[in-house]
Short mmCIF file of C-alpha atoms in Angstrom, two decimals:
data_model
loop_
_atom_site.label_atom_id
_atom_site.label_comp_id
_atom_site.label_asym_id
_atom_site.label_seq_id
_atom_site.Cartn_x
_atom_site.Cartn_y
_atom_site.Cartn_z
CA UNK S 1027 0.00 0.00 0.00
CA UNK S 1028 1.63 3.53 -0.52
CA UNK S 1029 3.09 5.79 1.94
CA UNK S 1030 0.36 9.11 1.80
CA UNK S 1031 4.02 10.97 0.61
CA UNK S 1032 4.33 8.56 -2.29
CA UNK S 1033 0.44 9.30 -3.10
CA UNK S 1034 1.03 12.95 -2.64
CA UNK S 1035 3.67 12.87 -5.52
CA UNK S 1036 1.54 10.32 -7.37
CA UNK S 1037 -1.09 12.40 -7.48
CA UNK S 1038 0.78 15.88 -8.37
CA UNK S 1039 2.27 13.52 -11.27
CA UNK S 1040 -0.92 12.43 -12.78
CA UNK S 1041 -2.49 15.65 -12.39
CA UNK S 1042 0.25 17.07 -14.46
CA UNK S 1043 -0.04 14.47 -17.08
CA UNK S 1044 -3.31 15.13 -17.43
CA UNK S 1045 -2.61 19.45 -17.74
CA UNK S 1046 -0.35 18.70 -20.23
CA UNK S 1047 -2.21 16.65 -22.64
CA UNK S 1048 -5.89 18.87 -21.72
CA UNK S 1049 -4.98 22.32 -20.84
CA UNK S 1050 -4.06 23.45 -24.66
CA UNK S 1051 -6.97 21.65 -26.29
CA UNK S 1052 -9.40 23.07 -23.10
CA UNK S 1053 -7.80 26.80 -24.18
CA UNK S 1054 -8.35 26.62 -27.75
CA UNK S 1055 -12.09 25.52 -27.35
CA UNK S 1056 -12.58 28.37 -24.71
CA UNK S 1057 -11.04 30.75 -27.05
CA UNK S 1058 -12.52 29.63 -30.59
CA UNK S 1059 -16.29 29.78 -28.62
CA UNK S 1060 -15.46 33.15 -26.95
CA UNK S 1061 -14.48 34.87 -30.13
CA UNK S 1062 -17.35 33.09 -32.31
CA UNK S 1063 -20.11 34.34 -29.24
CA UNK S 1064 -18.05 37.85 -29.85
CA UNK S 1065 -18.57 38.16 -33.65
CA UNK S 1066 -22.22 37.18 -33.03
CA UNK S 1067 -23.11 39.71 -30.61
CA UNK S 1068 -21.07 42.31 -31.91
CA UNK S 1069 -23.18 41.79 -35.46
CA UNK S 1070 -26.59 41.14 -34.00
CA UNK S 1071 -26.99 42.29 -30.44
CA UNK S 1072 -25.20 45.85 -30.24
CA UNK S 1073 -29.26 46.66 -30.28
CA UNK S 1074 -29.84 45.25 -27.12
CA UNK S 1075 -27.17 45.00 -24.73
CA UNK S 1076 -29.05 43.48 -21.60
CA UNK S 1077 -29.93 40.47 -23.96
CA UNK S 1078 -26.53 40.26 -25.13
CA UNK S 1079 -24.77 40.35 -21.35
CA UNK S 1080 -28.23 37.41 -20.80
CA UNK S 1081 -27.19 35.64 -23.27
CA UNK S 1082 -22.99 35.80 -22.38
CA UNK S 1083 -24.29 34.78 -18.82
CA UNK S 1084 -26.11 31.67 -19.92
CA UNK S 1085 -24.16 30.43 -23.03
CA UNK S 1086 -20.57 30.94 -21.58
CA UNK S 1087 -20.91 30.98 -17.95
CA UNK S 1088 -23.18 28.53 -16.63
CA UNK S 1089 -23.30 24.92 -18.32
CA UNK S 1090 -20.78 25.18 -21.17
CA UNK S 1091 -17.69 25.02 -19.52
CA UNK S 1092 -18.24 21.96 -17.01
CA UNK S 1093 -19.65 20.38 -20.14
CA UNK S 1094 -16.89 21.18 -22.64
CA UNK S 1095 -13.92 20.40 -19.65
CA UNK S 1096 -15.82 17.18 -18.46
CA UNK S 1097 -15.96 15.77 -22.50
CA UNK S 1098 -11.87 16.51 -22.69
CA UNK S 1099 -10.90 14.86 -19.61
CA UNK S 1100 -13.22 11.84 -20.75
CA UNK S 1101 -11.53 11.48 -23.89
CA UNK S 1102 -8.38 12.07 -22.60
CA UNK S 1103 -9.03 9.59 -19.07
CA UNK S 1104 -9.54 6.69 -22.17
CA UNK S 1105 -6.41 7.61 -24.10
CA UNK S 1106 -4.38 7.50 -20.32
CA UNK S 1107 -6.23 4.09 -19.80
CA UNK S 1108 -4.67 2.83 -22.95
CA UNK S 1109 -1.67 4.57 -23.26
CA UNK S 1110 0.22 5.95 -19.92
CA UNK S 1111 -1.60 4.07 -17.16
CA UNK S 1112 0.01 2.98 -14.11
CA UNK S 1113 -1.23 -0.46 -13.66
CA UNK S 1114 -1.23 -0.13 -9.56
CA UNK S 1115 -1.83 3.26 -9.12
CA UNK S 1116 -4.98 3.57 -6.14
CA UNK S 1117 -8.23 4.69 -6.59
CA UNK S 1118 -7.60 7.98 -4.74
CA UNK S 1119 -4.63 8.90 -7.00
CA UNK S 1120 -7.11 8.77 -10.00
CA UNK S 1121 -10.20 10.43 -8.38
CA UNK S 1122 -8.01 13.90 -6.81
CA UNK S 1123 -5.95 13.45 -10.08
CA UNK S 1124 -8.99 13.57 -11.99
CA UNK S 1125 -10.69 16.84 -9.96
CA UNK S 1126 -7.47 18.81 -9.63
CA UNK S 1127 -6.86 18.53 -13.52
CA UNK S 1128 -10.87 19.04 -14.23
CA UNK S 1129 -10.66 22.50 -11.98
CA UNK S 1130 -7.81 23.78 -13.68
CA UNK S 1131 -8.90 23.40 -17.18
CA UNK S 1132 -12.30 25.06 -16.12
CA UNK S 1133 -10.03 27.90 -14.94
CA UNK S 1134 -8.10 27.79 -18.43
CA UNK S 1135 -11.52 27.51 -20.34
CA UNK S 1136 -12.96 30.22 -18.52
CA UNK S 1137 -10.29 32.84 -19.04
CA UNK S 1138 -9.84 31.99 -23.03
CA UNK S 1139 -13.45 32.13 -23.57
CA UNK S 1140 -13.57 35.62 -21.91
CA UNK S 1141 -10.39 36.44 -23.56
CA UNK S 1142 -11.52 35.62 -26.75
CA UNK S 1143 -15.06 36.99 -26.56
CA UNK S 1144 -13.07 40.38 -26.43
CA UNK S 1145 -11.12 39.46 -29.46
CA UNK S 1146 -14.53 38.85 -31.20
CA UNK S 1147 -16.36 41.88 -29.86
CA UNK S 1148 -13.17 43.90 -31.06
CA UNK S 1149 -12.93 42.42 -34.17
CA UNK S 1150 -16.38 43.71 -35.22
CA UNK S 1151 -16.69 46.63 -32.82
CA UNK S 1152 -13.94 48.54 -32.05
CA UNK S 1153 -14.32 49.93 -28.77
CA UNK S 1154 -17.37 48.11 -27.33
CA UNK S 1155 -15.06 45.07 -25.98
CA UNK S 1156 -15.34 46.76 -22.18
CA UNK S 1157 -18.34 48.27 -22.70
CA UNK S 1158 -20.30 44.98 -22.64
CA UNK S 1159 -17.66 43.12 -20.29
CA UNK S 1160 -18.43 45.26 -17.33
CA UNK S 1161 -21.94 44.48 -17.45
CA UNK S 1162 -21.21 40.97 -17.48
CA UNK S 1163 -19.11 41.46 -14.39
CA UNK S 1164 -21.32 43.15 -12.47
CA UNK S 1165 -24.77 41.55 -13.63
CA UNK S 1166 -23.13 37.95 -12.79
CA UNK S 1167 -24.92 36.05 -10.55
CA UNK S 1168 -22.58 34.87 -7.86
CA UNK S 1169 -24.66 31.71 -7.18
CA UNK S 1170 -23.67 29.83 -10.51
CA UNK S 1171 -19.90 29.80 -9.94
CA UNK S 1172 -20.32 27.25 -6.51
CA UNK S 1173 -22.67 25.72 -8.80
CA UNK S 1174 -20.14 25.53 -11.78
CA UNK S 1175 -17.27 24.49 -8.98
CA UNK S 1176 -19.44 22.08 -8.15
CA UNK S 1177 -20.73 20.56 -10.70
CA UNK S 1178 -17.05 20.29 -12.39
CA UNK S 1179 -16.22 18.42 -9.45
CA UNK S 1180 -18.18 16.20 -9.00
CA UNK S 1181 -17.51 15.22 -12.74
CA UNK S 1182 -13.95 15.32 -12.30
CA UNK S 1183 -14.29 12.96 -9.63
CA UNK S 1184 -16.80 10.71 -11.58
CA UNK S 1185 -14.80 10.56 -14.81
CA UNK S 1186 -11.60 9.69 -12.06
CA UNK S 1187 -13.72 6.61 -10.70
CA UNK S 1188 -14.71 5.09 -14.08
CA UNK S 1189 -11.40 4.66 -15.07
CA UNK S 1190 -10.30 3.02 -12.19
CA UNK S 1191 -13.60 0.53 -12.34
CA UNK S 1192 -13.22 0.19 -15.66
CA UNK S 1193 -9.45 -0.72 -15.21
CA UNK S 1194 -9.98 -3.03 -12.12
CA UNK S 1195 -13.52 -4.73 -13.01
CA UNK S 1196 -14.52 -4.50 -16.71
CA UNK S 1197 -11.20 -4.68 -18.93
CA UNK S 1198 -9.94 -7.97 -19.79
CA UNK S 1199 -6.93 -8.66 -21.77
CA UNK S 1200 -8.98 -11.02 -24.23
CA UNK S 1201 -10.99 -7.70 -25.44
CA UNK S 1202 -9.57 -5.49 -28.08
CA UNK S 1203 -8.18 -2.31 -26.41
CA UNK S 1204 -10.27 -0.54 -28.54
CA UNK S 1205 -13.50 -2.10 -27.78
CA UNK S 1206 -12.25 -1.49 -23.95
CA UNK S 1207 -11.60 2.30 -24.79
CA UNK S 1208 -15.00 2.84 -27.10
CA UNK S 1209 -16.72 1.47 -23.90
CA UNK S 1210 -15.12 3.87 -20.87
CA UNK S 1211 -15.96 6.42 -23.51
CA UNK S 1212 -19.45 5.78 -23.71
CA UNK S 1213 -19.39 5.34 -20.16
CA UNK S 1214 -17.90 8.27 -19.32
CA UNK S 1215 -20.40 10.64 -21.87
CA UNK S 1216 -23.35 8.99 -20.32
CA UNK S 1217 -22.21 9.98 -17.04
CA UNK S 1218 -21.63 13.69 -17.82
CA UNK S 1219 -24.82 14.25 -19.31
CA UNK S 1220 -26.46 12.41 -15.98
CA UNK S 1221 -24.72 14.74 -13.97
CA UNK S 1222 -25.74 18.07 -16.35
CA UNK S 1223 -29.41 17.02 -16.26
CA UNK S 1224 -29.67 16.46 -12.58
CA UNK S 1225 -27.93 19.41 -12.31
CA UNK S 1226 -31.13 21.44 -14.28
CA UNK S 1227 -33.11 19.20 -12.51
CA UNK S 1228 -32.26 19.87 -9.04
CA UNK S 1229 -31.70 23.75 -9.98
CA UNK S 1230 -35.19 23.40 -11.30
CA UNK S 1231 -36.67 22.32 -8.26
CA UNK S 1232 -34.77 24.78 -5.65
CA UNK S 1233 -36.05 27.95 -8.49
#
């Protein structure tokens, strides 16, 4: 069994693995979606620019970014299954592994989708870039982000703990490793969408 100090540096390894091979794919999506959004709005919604900050609110701050974080670290939890794994490495190393890198990449996705919305707004309307982020700021609603924390958690920590099941109960070296790795990966999409819909669901009820 290992010594908590040799899961300590087990886990900041993994965790780094997993940065490595996410964080620049994580980035790019953030800032391809933020500068998209920004052409959009800066074409279509200069008109209206409560709707617009509504519609930055919901589309790039509430479900989009667990979502778009938790589908990376699924696909890349099945290429570390196949590819880098660490045969004896315990269940806790994969789940904190798993949340650290999951609560990072939000972080990353975050700041290049707010990043590049700029860019877009910019691109199309010189000048209005602050104009419409300072709403944003201060029209926020503060109760999403423990929900966003949250919920990117508790995926993190899911996607973690069906790779180690998957490893210790369902893959058998008879099986193709791809038929193992098309399987964690269905596995691990039908878990994130569980988790966003009980997520409306339970927001639902408590509204």
């Amino acid at each position: 069994m290992p010594t908590p100090r040799l899961s300590s540096q087990t886990i900041e390894t993994q965790t780094l693995a997993h940065l490595r091979a996410l964080s620049d794919f994580v980035g790019l999506l953030g800032l391809m979606w933020g500068i998209g959004l920004g052409v959009v709005l800066a074409r279509y919604g200069s008109n209206d620019s409560a709707l617009a900050t509504q519609i930055i609110g919901d589309v790039l701050l509430q479900k989009l970014p667990s979502l778009m974080v938790g589908l990376v670290m699924a696909v890349r939890l099945v290429l570390f299954q196949s590819l880098e794994r660490d045969a004896f490495a315990p269940i806790g190393v994969d789940l904190m592994a798993s949340l650290w890198a999951s609560w990072v990449a939000l972080v990353i996705f975050l700041c290049m989708a707010l990043l590049g919305l700029g860019i877009g707004i910019e691109t199309n309307a010189p000048g209005m870039a602050w104009v419409w982020l300072d709403p944003i700021g201060s029209s926020y609603n503060l109760s999403e982000l423990p929900r966003l924390l949250a919920r990117t958690a508790i995926l993190g920590l899911g996607l973690g703990w069906l790779g180690h099941v998957d490893r210790v109960l369902l893959t058998r070296s008879s099986t193709a490793p791809s038929r193992n790795a098309t399987r964690l990966l269905w596995l691990m999409v039908i878990g994130i969408l569980m988790v966003e819909v009980l997520d409306s669901y339970l927001n639902g009820l408590m509204q």
